[in-house]
Coordinates of N, CA and C in Angstrom, one line a residue:
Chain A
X7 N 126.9 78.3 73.0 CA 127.4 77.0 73.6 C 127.9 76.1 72.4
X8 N 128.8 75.6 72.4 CA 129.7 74.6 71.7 C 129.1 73.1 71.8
X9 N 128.5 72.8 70.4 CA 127.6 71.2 70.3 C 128.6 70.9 69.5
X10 N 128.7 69.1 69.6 CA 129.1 68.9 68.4 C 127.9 67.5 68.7
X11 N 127.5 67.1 67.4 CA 126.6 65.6 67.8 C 126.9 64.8 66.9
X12 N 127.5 63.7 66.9 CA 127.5 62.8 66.0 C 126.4 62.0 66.0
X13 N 126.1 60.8 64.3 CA 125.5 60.4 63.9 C 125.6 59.5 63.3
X14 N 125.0 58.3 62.8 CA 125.3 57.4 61.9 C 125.7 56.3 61.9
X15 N 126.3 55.9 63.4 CA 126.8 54.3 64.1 C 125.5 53.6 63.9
X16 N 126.4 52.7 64.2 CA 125.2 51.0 64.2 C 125.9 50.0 64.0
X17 N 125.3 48.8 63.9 CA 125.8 47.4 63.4 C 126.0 47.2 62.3
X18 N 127.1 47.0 61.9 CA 127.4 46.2 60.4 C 128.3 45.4 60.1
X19 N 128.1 44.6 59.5 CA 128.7 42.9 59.2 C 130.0 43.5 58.4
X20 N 131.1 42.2 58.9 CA 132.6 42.5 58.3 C 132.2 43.2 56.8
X21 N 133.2 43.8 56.4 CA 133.3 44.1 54.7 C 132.4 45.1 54.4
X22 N 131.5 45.8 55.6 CA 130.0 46.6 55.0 C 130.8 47.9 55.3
X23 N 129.8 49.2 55.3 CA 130.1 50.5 55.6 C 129.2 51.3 56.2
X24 N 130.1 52.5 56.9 CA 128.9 53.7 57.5 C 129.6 54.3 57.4
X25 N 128.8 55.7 57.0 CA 129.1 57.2 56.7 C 128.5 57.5 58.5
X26 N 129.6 58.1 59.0 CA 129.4 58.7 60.4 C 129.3 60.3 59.9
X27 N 128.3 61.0 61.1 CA 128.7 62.6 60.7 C 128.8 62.9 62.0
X28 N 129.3 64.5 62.0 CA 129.3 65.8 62.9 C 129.1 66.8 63.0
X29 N 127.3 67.0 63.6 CA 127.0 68.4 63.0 C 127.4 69.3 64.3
X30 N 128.0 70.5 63.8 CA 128.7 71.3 65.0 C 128.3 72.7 65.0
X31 N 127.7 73.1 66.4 CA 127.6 74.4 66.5 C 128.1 75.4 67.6
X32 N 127.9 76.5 67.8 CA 128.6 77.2 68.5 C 129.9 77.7 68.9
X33 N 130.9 77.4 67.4 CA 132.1 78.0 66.8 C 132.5 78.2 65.0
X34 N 132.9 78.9 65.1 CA 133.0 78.7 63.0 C 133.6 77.9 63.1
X35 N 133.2 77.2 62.8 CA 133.7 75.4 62.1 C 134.9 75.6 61.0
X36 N 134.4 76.6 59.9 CA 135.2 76.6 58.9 C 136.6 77.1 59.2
X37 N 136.8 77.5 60.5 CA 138.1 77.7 61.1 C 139.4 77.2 61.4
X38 N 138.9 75.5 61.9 CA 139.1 75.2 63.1 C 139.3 73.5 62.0
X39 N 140.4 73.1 62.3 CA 140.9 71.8 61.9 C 140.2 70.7 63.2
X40 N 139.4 69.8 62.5 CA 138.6 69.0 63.2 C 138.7 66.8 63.1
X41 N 138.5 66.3 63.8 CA 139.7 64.8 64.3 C 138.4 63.9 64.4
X42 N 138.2 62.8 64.5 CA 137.4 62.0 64.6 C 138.5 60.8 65.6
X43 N 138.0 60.6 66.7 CA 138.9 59.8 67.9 C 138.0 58.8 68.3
X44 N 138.5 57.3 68.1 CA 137.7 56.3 68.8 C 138.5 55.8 70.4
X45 N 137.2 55.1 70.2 CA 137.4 54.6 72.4 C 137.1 53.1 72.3
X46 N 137.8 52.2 72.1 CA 137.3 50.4 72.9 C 137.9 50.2 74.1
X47 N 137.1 49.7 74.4 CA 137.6 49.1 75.7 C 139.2 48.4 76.1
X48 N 139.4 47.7 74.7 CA 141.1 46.9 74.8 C 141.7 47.8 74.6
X49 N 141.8 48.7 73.3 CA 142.7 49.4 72.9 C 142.8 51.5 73.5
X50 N 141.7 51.5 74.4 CA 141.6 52.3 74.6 C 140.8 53.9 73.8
X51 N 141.9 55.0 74.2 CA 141.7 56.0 72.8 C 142.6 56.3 71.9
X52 N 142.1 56.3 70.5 CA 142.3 56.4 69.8 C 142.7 56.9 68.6
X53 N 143.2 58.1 68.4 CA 143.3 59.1 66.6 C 143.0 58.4 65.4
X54 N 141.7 58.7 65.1 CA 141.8 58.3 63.7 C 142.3 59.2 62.8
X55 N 141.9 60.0 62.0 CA 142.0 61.1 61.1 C 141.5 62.2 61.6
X56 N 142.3 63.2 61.1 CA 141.7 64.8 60.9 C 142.1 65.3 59.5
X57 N 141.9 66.5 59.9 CA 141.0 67.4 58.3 C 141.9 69.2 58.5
X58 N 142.3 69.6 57.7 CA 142.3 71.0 58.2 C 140.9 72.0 57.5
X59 N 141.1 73.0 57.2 CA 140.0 73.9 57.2 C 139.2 74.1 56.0
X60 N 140.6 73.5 54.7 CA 139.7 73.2 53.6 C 139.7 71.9 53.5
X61 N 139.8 71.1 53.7 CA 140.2 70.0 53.4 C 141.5 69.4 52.6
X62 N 142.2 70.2 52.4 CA 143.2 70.0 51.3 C 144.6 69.2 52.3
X63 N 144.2 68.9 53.6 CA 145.3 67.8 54.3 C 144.6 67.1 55.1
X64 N 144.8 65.6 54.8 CA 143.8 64.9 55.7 C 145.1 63.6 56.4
X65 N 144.6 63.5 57.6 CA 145.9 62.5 57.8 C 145.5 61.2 58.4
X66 N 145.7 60.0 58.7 CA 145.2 59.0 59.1 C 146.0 58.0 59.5
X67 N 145.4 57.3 60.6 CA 145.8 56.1 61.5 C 146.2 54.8 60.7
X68 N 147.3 54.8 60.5 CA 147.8 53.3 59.5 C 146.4 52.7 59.6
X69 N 145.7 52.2 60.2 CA 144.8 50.8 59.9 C 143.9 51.1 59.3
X70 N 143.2 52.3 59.0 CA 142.2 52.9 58.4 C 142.8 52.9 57.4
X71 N 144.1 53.4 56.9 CA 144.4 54.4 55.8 C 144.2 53.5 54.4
X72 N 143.3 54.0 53.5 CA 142.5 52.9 52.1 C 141.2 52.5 52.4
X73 N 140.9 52.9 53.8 CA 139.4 52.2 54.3 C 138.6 53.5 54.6
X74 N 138.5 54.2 55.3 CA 138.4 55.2 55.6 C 138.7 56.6 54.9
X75 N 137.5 57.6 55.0 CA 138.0 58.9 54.3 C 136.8 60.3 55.2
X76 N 138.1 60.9 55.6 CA 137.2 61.7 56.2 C 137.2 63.7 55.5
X77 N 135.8 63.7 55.7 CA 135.5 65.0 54.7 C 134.7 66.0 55.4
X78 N 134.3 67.3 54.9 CA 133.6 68.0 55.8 C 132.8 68.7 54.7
X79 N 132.1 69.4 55.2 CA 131.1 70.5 54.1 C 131.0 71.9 55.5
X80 N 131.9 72.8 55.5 CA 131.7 74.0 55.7 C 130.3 74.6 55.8
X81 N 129.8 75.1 54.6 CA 128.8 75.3 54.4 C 127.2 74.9 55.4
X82 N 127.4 73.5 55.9 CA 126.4 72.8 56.5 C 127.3 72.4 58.1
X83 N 128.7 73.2 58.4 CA 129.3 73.0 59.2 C 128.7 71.5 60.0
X84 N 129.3 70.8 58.8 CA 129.5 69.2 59.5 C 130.7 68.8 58.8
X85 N 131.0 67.3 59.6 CA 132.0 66.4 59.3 C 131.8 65.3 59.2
X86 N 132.8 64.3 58.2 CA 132.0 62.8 58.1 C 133.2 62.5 58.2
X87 N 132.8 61.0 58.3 CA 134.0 59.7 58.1 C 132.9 58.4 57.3
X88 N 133.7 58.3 56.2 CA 132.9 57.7 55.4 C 134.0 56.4 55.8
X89 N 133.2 54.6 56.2 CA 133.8 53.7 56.8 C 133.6 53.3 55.8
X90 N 134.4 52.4 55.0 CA 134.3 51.4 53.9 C 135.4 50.1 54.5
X91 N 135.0 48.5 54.3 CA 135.4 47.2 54.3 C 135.6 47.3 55.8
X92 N 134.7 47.3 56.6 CA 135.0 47.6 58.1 C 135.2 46.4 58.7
X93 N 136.1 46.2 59.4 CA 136.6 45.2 60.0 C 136.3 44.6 61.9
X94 N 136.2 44.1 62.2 CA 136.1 43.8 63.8 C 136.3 44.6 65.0
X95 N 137.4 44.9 64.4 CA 138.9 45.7 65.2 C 138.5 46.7 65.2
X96 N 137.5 47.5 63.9 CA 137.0 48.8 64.0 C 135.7 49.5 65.2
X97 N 135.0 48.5 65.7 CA 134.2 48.5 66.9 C 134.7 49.3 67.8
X98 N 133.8 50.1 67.9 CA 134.5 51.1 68.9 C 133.3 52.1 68.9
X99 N 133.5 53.3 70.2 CA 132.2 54.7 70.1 C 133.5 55.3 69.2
X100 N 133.0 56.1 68.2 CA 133.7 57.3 67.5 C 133.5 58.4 67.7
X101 N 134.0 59.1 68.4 CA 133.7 60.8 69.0 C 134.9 61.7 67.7
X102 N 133.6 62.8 67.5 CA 134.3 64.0 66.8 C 135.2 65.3 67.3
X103 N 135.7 65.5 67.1 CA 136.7 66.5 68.4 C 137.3 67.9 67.3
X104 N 137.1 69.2 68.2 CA 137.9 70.0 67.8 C 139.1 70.1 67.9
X105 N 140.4 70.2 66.4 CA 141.3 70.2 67.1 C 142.1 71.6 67.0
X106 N 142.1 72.6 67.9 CA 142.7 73.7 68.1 C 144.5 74.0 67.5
X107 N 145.3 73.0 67.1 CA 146.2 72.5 66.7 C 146.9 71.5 67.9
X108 N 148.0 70.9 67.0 CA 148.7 69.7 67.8 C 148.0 69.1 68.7
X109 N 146.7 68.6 68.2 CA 145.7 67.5 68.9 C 145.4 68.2 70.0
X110 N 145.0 69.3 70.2 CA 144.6 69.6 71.7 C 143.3 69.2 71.9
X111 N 142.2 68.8 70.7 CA 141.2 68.2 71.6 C 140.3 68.8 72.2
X112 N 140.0 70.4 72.6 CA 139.0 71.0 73.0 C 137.6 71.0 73.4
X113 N 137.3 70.5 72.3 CA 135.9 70.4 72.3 C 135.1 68.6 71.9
X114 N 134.7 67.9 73.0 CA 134.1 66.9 71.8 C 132.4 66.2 71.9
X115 N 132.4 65.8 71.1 CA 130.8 65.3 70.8 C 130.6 63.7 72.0
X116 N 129.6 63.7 71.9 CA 128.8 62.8 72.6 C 129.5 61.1 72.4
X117 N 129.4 61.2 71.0 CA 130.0 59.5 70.5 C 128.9 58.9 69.8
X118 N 129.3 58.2 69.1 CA 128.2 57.2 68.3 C 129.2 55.5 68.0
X119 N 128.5 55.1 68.4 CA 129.0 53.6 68.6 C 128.5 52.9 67.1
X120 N 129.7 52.4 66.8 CA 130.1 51.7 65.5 C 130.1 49.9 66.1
X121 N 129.3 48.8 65.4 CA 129.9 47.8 65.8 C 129.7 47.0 64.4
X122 N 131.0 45.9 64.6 CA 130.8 45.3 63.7 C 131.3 43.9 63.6
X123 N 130.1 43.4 63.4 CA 130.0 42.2 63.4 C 128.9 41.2 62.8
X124 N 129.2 39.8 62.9 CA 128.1 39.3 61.8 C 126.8 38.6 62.5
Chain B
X29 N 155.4 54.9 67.1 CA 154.4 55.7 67.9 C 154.8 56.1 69.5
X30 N 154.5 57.2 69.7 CA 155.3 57.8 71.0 C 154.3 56.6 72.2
X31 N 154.6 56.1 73.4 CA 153.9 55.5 73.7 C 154.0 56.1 75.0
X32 N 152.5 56.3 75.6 CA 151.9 56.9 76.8 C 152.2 56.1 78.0
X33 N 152.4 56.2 79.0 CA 152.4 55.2 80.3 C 152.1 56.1 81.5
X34 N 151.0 55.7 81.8 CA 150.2 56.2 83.2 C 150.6 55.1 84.4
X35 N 150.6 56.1 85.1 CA 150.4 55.3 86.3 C 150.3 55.9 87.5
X36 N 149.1 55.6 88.6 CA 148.8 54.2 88.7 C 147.6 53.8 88.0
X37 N 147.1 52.7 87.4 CA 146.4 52.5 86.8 C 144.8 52.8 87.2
X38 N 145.1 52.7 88.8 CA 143.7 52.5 90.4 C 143.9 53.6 90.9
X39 N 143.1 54.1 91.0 CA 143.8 55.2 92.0 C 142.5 55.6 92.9
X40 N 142.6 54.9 94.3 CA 141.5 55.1 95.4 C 142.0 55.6 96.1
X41 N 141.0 57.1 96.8 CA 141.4 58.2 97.3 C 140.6 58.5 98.0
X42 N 141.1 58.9 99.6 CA 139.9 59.9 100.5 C 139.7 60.6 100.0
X43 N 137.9 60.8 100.3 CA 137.6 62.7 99.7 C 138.4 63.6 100.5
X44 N 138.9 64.8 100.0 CA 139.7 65.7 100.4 C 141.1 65.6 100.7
X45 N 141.8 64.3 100.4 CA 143.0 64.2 100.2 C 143.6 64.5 98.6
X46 N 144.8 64.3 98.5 CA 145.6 65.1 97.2 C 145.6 63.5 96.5
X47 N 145.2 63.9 95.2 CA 145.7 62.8 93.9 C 146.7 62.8 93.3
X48 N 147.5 62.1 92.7 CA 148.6 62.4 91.7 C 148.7 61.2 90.7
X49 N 148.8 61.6 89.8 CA 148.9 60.4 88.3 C 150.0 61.1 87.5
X50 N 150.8 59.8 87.2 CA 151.7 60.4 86.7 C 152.0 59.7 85.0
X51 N 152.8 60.3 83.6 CA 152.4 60.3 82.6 C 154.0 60.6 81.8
X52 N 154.2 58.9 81.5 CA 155.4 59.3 80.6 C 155.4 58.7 79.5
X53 N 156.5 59.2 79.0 CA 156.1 59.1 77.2 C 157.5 58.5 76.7
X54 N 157.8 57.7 75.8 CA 158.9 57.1 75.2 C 159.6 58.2 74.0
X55 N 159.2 59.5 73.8 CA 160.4 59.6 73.6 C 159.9 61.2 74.1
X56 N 160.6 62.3 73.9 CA 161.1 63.6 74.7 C 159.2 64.6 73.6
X57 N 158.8 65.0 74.5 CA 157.4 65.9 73.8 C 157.8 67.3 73.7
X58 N 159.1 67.6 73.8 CA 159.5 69.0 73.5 C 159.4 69.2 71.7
X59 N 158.4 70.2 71.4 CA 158.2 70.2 69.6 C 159.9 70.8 69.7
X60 N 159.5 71.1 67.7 CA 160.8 71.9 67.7 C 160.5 73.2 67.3
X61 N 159.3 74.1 68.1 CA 159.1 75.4 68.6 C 159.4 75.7 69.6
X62 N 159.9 74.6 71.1 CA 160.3 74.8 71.6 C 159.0 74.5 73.1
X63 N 157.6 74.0 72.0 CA 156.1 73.8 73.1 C 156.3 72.7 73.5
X64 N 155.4 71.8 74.5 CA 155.2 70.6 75.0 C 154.1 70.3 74.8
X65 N 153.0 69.5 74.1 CA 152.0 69.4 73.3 C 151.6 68.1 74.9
X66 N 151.5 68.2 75.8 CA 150.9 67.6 76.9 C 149.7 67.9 77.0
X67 N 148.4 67.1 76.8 CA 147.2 67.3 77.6 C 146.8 66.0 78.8
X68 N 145.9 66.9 79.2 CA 145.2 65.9 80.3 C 143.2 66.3 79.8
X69 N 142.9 64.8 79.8 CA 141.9 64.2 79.8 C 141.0 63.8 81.2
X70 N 139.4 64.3 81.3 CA 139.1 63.6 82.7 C 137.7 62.9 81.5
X71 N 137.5 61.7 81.6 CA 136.0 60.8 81.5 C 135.1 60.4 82.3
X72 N 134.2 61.2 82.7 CA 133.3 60.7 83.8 C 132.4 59.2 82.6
X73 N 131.9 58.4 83.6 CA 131.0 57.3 83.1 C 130.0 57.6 81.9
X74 N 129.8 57.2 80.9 CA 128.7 57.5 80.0 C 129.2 58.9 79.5
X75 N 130.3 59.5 79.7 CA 130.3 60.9 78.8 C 131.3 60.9 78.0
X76 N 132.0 61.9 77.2 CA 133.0 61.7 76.5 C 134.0 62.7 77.3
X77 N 135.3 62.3 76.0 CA 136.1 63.1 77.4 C 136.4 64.7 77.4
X78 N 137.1 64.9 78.5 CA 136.7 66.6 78.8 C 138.1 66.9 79.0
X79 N 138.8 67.7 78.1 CA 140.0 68.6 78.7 C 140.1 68.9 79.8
X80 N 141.2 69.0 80.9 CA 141.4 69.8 81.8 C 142.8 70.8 81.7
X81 N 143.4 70.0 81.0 CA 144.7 70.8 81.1 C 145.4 70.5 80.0
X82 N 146.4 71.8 79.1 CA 146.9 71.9 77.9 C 147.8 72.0 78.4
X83 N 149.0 71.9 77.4 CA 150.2 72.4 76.8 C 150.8 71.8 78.3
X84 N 150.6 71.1 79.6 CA 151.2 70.6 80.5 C 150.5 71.4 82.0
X85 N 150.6 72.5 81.3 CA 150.0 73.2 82.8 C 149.0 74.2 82.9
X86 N 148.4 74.4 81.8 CA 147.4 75.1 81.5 C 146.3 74.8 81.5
X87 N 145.4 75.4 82.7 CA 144.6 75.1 83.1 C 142.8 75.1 82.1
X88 N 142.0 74.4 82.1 CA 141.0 74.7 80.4 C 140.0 75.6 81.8
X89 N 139.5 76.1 80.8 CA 138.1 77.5 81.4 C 137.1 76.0 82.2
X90 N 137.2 77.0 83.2 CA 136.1 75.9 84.4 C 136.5 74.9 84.9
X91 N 137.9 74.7 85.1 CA 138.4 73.6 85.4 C 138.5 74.3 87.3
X92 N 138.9 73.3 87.9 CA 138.8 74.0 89.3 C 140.3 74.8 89.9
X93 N 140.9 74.9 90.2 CA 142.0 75.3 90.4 C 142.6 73.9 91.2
X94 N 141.9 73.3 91.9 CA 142.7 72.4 92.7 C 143.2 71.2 91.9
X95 N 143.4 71.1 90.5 CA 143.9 70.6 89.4 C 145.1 71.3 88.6
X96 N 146.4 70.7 88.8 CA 147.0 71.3 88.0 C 147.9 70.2 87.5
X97 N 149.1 70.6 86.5 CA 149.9 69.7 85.6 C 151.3 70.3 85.6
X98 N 152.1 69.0 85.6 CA 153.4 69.8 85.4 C 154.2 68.9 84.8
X99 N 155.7 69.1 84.6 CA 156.4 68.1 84.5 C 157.3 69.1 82.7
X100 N 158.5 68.0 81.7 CA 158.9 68.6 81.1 C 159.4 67.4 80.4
X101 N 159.7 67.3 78.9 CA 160.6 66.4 78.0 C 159.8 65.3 78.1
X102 N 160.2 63.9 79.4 CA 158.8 63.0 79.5 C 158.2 62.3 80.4
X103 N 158.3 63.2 81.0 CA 157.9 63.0 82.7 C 156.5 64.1 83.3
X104 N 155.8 63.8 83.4 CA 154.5 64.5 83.4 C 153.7 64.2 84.7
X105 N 152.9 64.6 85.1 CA 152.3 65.0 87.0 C 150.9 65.3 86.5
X106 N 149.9 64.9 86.9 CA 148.5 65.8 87.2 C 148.1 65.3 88.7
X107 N 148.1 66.7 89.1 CA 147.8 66.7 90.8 C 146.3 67.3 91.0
X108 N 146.2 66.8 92.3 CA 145.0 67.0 92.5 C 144.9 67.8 94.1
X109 N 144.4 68.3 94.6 CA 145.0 69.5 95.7 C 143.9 68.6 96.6
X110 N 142.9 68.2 96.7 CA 141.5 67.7 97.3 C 141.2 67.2 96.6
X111 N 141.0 65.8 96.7 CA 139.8 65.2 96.1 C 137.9 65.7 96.2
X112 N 137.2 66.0 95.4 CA 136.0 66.0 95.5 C 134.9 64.9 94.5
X113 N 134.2 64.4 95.6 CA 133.2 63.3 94.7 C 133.1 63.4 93.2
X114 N 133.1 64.9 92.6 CA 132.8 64.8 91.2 C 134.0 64.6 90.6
X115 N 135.3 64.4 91.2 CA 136.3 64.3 90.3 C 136.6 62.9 90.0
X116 N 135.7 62.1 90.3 CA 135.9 60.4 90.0 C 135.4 60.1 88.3
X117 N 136.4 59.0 87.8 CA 136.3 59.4 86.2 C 138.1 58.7 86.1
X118 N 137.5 58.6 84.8 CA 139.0 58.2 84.0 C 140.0 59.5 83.8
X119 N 141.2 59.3 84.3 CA 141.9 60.1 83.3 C 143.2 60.0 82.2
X120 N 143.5 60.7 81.4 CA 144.4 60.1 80.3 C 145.1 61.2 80.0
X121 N 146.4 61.3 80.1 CA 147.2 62.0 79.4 C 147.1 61.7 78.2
X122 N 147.7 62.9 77.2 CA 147.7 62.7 75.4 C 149.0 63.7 75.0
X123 N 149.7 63.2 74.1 CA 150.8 64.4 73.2 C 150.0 64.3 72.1
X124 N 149.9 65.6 71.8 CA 150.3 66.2 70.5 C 151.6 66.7 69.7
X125 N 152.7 66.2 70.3 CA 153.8 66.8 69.5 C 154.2 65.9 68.7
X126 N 154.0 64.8 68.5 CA 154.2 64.1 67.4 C 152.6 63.3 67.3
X127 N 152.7 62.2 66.0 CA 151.2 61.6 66.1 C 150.8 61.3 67.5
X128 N 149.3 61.5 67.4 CA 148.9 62.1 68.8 C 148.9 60.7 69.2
X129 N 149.0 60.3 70.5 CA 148.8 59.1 71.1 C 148.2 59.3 72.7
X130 N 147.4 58.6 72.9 CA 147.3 58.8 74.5 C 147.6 57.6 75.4
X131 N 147.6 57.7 77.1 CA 147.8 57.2 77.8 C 146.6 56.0 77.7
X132 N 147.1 54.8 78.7 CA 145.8 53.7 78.9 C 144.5 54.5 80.1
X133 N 144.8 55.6 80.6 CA 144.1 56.0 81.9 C 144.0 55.7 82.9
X134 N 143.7 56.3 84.0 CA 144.0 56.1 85.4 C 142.5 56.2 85.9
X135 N 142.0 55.3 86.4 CA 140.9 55.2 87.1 C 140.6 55.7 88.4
X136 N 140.4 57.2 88.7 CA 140.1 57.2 90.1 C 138.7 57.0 90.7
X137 N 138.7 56.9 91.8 CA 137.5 56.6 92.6 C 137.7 57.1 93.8
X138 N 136.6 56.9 95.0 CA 136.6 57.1 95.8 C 136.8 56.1 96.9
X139 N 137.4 55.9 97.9 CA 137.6 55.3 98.7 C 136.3 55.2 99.7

């Protein structure tokens, strides 16, 4: 069976950070190019970044890009998004998703809710 | 950014009557392999979202048959053959053929 569980949301004040993860089981991870997608209510969903299989191409959503860095460790078949100078606008659940190619989106995690505020 | 447009935004429906939502895009989702990077999205309340259909008409494993997708360049369909109780939930078209973007969603319900 195909898990993916994210981790690591919560509250934090303008300018702070959180390291979100994604531990994933029930496909070789090390395969499979993998996306982190948020959901608010105003703006809807989302693409933040994805990753391919080594990490050697990472791509990101203008408003993130300098704030955000997302990484993976094969080995421990997880994924992160490390959040740095988090902003208002960033508030949102962040779901981790498989992406099969050209965003198809397969498979996704539960969500972990990021909020931020003071 | 390619921009998604669903509609109808509401969409209340007898059980066992036909759904249809439909899903256009501002500019043409033909890649240049010659694929159409169209999915469909269903969100039940509290869950995350669930593929139903790729590449436009391709149906995902366990999906019911009385769900299907069509359409080409930027004009896009997700039909529904019967409504059944469990298919109430958001839905959202998405491309992949250029930066991915998706639809605002279409809310069905039950009448």
């Amino acid at each position: 069976e195909v898990q993916l569980v994210e981790s690591g949301g919560g509250l934090v004040q303008p300018g702070g950070s959180l390291r979100l993860s994604c531990a994933v089981s029930g496909f070789t991870f090390s395969n499979n190019w993998m996306s982190w997608v948020r959901q608010t209510p105003g703006k809807g969903l989302e693409f933040v970044a994805n990753m391919n299989q080594d990490g050697s191409v990472r791509n990101y959503v203008d408003s993130v890009k300098g704030r955000f860095t997302i990484s993976r460790d094969n080995a421990k078949n997880s994924l992160f998004l490390q959040m740095n100078s988090l902003r208002a606008e960033d508030t949102a659940v962040y779901f981790c998703a498989r992406d099969p190619g050209f965003s198809a989106f397969d498979f996704w995690g539960q969500g972990t809710m990021v909020t931020v505020s003071s | 950014d390619v921009v998604m447009t669903q509609s109808p935004l509401s969409l209340p429906v007898t059980l066992g009557q036909p759904a249809s939502i439909s899903c256009r895009s501002s500019q043409s989702l033909v890649h240049n392999n010659g694929n159409t990077y169209l999915n469909w999205f269903r969100q039940r309340p509290g869950q995350s979202p669930r593929r139903l259909i790729h590449m436009v008409s391709n149906r995902d494993s366990g999906v019911p048959d009385r769900f299907s997708g069509s359409g080409s360049g930027t004009d896009f369909t997700l039909n529904i053959s019967r409504v059944e109780a469990e298919d109430v939930g958001l839905y959202y078209c998405m491309q992949g053929t250029h930066w991915p973007t998706f639809g605002q969603g279409t809310k069905l319900e039950i009448k």
